[in-house]
Tab-separated table of C-alpha atoms and ligand atoms in Angstrom:
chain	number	residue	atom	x	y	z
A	1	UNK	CA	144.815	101.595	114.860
A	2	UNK	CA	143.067	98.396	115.987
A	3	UNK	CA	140.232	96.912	116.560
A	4	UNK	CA	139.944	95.552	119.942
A	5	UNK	CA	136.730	94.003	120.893
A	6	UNK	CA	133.478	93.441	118.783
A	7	UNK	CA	130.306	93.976	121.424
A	8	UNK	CA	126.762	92.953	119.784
A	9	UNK	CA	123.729	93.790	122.005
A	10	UNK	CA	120.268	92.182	121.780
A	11	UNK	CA	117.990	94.429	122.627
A	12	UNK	CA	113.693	95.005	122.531
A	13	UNK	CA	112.809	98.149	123.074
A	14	UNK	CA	109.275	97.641	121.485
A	15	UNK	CA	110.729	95.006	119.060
A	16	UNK	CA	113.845	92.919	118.479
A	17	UNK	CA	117.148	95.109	117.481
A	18	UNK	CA	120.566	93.614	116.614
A	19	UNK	CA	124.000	96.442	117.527
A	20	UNK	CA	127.353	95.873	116.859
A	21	UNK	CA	129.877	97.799	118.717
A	22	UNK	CA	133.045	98.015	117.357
A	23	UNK	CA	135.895	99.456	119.590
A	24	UNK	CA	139.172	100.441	118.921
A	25	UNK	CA	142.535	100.782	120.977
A	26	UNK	CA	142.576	104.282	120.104
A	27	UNK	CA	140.934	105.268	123.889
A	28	UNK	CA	137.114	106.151	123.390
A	29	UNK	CA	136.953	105.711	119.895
A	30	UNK	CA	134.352	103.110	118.648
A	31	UNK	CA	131.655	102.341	115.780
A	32	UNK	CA	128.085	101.558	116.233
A	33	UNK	CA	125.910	99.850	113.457
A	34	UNK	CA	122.858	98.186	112.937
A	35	UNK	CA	122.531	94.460	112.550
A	36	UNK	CA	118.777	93.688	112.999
A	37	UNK	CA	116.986	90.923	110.652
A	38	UNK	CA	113.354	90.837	111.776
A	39	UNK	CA	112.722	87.328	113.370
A	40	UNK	CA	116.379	86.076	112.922
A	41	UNK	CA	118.012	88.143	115.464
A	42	UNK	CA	119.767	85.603	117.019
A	43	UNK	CA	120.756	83.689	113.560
A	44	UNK	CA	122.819	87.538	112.954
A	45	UNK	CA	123.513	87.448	116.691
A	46	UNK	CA	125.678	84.473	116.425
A	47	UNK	CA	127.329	84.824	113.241
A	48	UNK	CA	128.877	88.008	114.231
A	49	UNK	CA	129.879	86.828	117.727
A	50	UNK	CA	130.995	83.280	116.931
A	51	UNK	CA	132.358	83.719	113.274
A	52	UNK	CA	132.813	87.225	112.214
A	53	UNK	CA	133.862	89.191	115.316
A	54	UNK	CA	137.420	86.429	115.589
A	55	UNK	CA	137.943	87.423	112.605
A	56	UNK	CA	137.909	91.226	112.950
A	57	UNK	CA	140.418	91.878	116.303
A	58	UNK	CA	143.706	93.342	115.658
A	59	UNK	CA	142.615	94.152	112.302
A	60	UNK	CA	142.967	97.880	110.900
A	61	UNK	CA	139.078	99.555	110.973
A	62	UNK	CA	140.256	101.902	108.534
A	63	UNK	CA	140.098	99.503	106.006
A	64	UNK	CA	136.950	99.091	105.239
A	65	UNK	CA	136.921	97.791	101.866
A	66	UNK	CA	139.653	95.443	102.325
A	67	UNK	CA	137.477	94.265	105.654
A	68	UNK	CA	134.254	94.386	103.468
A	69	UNK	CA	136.117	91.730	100.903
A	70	UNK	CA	137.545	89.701	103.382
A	71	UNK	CA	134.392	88.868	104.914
A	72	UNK	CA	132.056	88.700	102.036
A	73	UNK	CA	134.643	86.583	99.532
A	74	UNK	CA	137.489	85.904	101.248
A	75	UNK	CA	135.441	83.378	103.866
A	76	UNK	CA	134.085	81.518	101.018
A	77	UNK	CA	130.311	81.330	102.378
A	78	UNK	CA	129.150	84.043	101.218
A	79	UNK	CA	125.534	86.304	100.722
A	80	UNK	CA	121.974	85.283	102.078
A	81	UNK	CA	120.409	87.892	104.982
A	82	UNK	CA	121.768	86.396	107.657
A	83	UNK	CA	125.559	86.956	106.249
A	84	UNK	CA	124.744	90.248	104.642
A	85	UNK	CA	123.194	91.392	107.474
A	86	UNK	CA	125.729	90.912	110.046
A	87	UNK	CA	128.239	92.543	107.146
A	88	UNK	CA	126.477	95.315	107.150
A	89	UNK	CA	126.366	95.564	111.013
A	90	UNK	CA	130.107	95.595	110.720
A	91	UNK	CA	130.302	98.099	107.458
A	92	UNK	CA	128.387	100.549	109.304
A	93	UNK	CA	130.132	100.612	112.311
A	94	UNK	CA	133.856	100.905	110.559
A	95	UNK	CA	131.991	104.079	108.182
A	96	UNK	CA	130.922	105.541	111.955
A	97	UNK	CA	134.483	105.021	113.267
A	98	UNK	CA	135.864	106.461	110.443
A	99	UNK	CA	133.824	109.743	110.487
A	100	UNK	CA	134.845	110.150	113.857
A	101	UNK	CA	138.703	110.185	113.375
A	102	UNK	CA	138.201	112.551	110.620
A	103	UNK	CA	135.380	114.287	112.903
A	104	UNK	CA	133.211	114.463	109.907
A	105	UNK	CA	129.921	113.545	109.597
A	106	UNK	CA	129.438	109.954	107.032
A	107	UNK	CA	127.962	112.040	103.448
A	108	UNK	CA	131.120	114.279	103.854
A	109	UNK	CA	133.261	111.302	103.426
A	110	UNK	CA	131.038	109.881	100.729
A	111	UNK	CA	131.740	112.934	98.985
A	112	UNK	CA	129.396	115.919	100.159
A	113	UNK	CA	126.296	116.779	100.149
A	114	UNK	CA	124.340	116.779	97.127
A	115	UNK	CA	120.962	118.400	98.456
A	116	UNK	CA	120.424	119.566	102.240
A	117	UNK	CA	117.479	116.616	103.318
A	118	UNK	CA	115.860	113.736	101.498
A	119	UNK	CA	112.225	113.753	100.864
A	120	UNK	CA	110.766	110.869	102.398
A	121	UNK	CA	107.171	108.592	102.621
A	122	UNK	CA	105.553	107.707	105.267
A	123	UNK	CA	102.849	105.023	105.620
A	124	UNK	CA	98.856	105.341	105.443
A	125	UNK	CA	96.566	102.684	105.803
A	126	UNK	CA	92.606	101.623	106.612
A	127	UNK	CA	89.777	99.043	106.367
A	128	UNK	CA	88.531	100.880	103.184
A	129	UNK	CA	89.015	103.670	100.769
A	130	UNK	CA	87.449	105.984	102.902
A	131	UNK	CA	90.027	105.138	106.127
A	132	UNK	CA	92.871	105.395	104.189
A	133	UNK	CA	91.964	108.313	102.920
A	134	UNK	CA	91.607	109.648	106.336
A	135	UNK	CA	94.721	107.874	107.047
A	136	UNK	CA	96.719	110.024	104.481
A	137	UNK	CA	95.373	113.520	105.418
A	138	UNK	CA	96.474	112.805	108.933
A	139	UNK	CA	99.986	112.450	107.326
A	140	UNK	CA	99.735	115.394	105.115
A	141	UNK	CA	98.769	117.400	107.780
A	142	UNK	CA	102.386	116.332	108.893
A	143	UNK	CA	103.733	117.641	106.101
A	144	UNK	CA	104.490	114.661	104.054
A	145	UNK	CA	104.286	114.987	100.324
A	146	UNK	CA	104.526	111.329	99.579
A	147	UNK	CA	102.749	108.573	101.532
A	148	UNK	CA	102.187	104.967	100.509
A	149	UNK	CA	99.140	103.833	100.848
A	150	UNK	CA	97.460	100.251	101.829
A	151	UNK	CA	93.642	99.022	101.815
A	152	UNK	CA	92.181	96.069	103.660
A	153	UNK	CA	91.631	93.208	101.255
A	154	UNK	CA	87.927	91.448	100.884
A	155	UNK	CA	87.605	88.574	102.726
A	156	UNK	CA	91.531	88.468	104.025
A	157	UNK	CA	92.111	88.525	107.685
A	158	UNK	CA	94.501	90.687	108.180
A	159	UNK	CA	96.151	92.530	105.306
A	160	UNK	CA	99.780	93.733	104.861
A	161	UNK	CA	100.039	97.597	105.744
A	162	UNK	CA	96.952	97.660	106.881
A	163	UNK	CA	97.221	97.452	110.813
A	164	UNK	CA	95.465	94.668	112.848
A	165	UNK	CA	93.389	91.817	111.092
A	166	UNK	CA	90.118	93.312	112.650
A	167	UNK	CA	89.322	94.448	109.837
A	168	UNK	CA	87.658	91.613	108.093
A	169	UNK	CA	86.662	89.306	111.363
A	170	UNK	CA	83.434	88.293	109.287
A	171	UNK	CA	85.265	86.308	106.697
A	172	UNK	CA	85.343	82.543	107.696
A	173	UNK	CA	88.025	80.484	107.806
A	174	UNK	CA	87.745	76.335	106.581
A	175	UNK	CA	91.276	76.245	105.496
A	176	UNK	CA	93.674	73.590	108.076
A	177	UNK	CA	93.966	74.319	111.727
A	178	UNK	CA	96.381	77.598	112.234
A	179	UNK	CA	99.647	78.329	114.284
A	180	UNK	CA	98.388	80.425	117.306
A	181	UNK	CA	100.313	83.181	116.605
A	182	UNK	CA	100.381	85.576	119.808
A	183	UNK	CA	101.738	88.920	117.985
A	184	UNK	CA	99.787	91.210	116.162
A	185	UNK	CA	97.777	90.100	113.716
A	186	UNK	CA	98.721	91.173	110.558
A	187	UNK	CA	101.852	93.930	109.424
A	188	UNK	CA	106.137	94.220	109.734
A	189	UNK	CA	105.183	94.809	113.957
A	190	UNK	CA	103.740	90.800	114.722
A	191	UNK	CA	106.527	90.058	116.956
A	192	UNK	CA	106.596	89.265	120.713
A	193	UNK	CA	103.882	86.402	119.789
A	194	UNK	CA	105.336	82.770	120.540
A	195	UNK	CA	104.947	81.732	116.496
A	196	UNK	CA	104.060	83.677	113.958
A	197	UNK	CA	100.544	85.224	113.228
A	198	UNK	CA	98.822	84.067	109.713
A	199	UNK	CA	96.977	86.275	107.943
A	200	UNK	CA	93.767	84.092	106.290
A	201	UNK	CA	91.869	84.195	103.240
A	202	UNK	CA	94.336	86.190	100.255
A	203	UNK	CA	93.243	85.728	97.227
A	204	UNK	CA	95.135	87.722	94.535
A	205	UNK	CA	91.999	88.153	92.972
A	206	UNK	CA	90.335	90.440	95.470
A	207	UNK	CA	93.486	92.217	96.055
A	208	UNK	CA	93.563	92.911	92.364
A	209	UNK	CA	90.354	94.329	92.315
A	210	UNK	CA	90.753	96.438	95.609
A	211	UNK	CA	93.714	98.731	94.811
A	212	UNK	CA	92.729	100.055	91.533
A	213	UNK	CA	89.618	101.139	93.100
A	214	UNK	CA	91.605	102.610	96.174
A	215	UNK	CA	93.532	104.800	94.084
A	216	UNK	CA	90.713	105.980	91.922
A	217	UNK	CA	88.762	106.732	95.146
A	218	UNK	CA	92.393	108.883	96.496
A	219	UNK	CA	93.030	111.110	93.136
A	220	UNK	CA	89.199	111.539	92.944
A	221	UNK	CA	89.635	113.177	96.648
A	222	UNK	CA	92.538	114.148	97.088
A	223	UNK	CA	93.794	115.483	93.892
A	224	UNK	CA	96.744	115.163	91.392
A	225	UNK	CA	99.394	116.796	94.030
A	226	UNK	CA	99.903	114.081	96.995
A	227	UNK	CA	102.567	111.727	95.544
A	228	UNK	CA	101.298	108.267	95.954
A	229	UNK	CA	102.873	104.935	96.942
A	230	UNK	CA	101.816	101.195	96.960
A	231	UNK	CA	103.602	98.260	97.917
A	232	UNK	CA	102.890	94.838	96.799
A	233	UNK	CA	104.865	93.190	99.089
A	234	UNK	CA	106.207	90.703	96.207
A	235	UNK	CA	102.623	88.922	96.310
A	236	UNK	CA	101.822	88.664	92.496
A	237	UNK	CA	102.939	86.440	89.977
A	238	UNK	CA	103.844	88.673	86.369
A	239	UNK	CA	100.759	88.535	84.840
A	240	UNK	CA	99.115	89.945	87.834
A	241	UNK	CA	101.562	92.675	88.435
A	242	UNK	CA	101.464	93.640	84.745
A	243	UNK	CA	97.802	93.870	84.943
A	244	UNK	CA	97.860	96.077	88.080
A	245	UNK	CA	100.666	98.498	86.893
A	246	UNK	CA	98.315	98.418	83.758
A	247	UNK	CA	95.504	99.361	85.683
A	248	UNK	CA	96.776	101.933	88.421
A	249	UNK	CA	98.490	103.871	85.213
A	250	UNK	CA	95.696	106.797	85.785
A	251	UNK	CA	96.357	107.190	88.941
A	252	UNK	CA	99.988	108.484	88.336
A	253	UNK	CA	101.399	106.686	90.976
A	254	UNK	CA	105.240	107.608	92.263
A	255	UNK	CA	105.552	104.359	92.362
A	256	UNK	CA	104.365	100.629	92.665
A	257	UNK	CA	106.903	98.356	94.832
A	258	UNK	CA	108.003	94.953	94.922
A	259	UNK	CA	105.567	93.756	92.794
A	260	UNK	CA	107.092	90.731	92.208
A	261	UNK	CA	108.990	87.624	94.140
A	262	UNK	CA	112.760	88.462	94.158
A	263	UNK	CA	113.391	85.751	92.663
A	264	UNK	CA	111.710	86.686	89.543
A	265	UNK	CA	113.873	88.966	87.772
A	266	UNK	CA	113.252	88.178	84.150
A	267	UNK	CA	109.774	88.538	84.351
A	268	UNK	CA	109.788	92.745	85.156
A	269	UNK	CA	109.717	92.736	81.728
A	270	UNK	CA	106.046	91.799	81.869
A	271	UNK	CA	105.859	94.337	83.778
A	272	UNK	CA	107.419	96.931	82.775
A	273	UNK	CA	106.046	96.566	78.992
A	274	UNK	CA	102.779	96.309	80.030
A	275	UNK	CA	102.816	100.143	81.528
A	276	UNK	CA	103.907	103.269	82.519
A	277	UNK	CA	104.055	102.745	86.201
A	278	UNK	CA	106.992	103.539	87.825
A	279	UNK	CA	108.216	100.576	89.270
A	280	UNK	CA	110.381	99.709	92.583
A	281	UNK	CA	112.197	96.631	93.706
A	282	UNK	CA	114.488	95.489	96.177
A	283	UNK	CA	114.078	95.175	100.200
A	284	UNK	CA	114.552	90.898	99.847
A	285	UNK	CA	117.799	91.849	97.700
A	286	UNK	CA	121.387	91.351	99.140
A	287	UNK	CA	123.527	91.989	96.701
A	288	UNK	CA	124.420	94.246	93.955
A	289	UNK	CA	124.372	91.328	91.700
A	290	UNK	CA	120.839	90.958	91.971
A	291	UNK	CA	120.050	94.299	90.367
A	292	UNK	CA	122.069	94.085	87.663
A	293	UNK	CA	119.571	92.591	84.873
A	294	UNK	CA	116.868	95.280	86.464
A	295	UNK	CA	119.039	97.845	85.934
A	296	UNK	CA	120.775	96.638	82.345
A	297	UNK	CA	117.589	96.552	80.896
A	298	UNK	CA	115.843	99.325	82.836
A	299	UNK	CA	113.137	97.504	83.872
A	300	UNK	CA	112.639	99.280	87.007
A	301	UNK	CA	112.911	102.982	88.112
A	302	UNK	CA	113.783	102.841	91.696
A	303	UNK	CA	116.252	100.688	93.495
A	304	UNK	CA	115.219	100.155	97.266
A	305	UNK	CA	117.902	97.944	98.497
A	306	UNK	CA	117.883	97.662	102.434
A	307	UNK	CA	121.569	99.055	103.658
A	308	UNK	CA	120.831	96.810	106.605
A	309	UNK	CA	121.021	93.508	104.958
A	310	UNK	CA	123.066	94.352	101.112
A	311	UNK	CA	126.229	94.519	103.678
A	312	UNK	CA	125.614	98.225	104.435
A	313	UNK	CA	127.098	101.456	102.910
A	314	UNK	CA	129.690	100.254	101.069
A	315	UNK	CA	127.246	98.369	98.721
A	316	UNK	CA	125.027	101.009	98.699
A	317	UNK	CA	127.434	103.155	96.882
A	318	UNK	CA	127.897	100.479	94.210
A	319	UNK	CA	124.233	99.859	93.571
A	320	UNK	CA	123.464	103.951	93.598
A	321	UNK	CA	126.704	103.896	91.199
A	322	UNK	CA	125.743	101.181	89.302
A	323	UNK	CA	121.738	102.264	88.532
A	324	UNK	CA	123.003	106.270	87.947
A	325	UNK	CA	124.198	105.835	84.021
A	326	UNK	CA	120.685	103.631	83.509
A	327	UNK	CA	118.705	106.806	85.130
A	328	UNK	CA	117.384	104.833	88.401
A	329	UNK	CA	117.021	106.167	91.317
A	330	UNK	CA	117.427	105.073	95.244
A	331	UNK	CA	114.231	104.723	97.471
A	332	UNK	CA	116.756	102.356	100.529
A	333	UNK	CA	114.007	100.321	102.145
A	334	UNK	CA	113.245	102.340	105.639
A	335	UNK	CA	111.053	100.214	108.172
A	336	UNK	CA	110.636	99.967	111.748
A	337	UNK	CA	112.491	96.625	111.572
A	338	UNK	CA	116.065	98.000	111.022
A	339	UNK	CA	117.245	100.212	113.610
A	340	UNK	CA	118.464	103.775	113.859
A	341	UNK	CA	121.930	103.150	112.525
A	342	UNK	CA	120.858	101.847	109.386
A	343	UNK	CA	118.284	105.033	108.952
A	344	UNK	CA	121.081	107.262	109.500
A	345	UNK	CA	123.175	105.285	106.722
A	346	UNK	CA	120.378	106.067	104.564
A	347	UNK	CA	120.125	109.674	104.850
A	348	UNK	CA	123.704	110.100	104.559
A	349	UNK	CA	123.783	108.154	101.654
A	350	UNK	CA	120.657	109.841	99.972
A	351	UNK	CA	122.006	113.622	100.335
A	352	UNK	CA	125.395	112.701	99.095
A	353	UNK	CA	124.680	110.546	95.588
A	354	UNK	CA	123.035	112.061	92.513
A	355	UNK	CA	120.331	110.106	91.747
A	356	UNK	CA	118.683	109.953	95.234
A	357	UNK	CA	114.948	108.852	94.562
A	358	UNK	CA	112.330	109.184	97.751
A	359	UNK	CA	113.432	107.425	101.500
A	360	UNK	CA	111.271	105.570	103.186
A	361	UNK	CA	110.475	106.823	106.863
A	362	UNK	CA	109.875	105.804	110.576
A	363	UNK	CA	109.174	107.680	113.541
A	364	UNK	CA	110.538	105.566	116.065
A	365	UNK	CA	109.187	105.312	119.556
A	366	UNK	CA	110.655	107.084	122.412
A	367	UNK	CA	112.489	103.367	124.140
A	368	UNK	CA	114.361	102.890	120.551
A	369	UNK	CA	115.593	106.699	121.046
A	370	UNK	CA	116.556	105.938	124.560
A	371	UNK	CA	118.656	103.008	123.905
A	372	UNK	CA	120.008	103.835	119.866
A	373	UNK	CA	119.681	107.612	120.169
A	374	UNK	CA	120.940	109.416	116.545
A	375	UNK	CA	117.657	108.318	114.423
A	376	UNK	CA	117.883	111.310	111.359
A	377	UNK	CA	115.184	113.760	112.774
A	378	UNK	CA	111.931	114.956	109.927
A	379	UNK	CA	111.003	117.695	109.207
A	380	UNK	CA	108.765	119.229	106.895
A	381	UNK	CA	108.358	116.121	104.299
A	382	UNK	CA	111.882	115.547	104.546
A	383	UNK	CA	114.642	114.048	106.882
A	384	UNK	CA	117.714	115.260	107.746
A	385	UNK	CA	121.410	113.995	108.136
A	386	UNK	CA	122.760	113.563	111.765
A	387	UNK	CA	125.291	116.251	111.784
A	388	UNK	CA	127.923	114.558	114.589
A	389	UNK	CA	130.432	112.613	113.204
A	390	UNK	CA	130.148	109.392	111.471
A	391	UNK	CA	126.717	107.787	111.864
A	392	UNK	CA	125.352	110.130	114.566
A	393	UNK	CA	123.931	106.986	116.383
A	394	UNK	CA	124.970	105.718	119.927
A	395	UNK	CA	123.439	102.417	121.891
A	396	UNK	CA	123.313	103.282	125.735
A	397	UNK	CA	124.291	99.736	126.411
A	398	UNK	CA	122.598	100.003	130.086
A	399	UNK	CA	118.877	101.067	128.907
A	400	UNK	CA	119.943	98.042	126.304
A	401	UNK	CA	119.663	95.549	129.510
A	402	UNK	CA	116.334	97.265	130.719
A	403	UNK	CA	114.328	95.263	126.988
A	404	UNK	CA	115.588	92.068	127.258
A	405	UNK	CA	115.281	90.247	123.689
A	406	UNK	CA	111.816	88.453	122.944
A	407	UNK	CA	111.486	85.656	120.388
A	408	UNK	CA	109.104	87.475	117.528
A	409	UNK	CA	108.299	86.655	113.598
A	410	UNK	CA	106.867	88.220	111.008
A	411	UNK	CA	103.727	86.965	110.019
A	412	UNK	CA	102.387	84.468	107.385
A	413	UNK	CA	100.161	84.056	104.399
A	414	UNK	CA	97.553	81.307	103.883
A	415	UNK	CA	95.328	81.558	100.522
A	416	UNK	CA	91.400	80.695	101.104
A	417	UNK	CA	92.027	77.091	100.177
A	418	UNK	CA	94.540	77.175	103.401
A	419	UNK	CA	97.877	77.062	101.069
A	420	UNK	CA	100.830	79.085	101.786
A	421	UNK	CA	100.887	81.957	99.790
A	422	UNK	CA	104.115	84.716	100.268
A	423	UNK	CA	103.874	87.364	103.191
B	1	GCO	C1	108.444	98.119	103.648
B	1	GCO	C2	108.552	96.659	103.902
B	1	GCO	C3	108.485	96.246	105.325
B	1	GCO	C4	108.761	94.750	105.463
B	1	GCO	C5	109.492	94.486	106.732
B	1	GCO	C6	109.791	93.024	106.945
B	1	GCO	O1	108.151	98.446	102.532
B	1	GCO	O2	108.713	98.887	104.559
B	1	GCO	O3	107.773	95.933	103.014
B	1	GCO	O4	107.300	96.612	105.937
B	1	GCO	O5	107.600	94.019	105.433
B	1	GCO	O6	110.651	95.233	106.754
B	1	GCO	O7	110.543	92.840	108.084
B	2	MG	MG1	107.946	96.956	101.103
């Protein structure tokens, strides 16, 4: 068997998706995998059809790891999201062609299942305690038993998780004059603006004093059951995020993620002896390298890679190999910013390894179904595998042509003295 032709399709159903289409010579039999790196599209776009896809025809697709080697050492330039991203565009794709000659479905390669569906958490969010509160019944009235949960910050406009930046349009703003952004204003959806959108006024103060209040409002209302999340979004510097694991330690939280830069590896241990909190890093990681001093030490307690850009399944077996003996668990990143294939990698991965964590969820909307149908399907708190073989997912390469791609970014961070602070 050969592969024949690599095909990657741009595509914006709603926002900006990356697909790689791997076919073979064996008639009708091809792979399909995700390759999307939100607001570098095209940077992924081009490396896999001006460097990697040469590189790829006439070679066997079977061989994944030898494929997986070749492109990650064996080209020298190596790592980064860009690189790792298109990899795993590729990885998937060979794992989906593979499941199809066997005509089994990706966890039964990866060695069976290990539980039927993975619990997942969804997102909740508001303008104050109160909203979010709101925010998460709505979701437990969907059944989730997990949901992460965001609060505007004082005095910000705009706030990560939080959904639009109306919800501080009193603060001022003295700080230098901004980009006009056109997307949304704050949150992983500001694309389709011509430059990015800035979110004003974070101070890590305010934050700081925010969440521990959100959380004490949440238990005080909603009670010890609901499993609670919080993301960070890597915005503290180790002091900070030891003193707000520290101080959300009452609130039992499932966990607190990405509290710190990824760059910033040594200093979990602030972190992690300061409290109890379980901890969660890993969405701006790309290699399995990265979490080795993390998981050495056991400084963390969930792993939460993204399959999309780590070079895709084949990694993801080594990290959830790698973090098992050390008693960490996976929570793979699962945002509306990789598409369908990757979120079927995910679930396949999570019911087939041991120490499977929590997965991060999506419900996408019904254009990304139309062109990338296979998305794993929820149900009651949990998601389950695609059954077909291999990945599950497809691209309908004509509704592809109907969202033609639009230039997006994510959005920025300015502190109230106008400096650049980390998104
Ligand atoms: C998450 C992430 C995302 C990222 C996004 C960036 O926990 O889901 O933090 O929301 O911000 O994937 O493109
Ligand atoms: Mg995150």
């Amino acid at each position: 068997m050969k592969i024949t032709d690599v095909r990657v399709i741009i595509t914006c159903p709603g926002r900006n998706y990356v697909v790689v289409k791997i076919l073979t010579d064996e008639p009708g039999l091809y792979g399909v995998g995700d390759a999307t790196l939100n607001g570098r599209e095209l940077s992924v776009a081009s490396a896999l059809k001006d460097h990697i896809a040469p590189l790829l025809i006439g070679r066997d697709p079977d061989r994944i790891e030898d494929i997986w080697q070749y492109l990650f050492r064996g080209t020298y330039w190596r790592g980064g999201p860009v690189l790792m991203t298109a990899l795993a565009g590729v990885d998937l794709a060979l794992w989906d062609i593979k499941g199809k000659r066997a005509n089994l479905p990706l966890y039964s390669l990866l060695g069976g299942k290990t539980r039927e569906g993975a619990w997942c958490y969804t997102h909740a969010g508001g303008r104050d305690a109160v909203a979010c509160e709101d925010s998460i019944r709505e979701k437990m009235a969907q059944g989730f038993r997990f949901v992460r949960a965001q609060v505007a910050v004082p005095e910000a406009i705009g706030t990560y998780g939080v959904g639009g930046a109306k919800e501080a349009a009193s603060a001022t703003w003295s700080g230098p004059p901004l980009d006009k952004g056109g997307g949304e204003a704050a949150g992983p959806l500001a694309q389709g603006g011509a430059l990015p959108s800035v979110e004003l006024n974070w101070e890590p103060a305010n934050y700081l004093r925010v969440v521990p209040k959100l959380f004490a409002h949440l238990r005080d209302k909603l009670g010890d059951e609901i499993e609670l999340l919080h993301d960070v979004h890597e915005r503290l510097n180790p002091i900070q995020a030891a003193r707000l694991a520290k101080e959300l330690e009452p609130f039992k939280l499932f966990f607190l993620e990405d509290p710190l830069r990824p760059e910033h590896k040594e200093s979990f241990r602030v972190v992690r002896h300061a409290s109890t909190t379980p901890i969660a890093m890993g969405e701006l990681f790309h290699s399995k390298y990265e979490c080795l001093t993390l998981f050495q030490e056991q400084l963390i307690d969930f792993i939460r890679c993204d399959i999309g850009h780590i070079g895709g399944v084949t990694e993801a077996r080594k990290i959830a190999a790698l973090a098992e003996p050390y008693g960490i668990q996976t929570a793979w990143h699962g945002p509306g910013d990789i598409g369908p294939s990757t979120h079927s990698a995910n679930v396949h991965v999570d019911v087939s390894i041991p120490n499977f964590g929590i997965q991060e969820m999506v419900h996408f909307p019904e254009a990304v179904n139309e062109v990338m149908p296979g998305a794993p399907e929820y149900r009651d708190g949990r998601l389950w595998p695609n059954e077909a073989p291999g990945l599950g997912c497809d691209v309908d390469e004509e509704a592809a042509k109907k969202y033609p791609y639009k230039r997006g970014y994510l959005p920025t961070t300015r502190r109230a003295d106008g400096s650049v602070h980390d998104w």
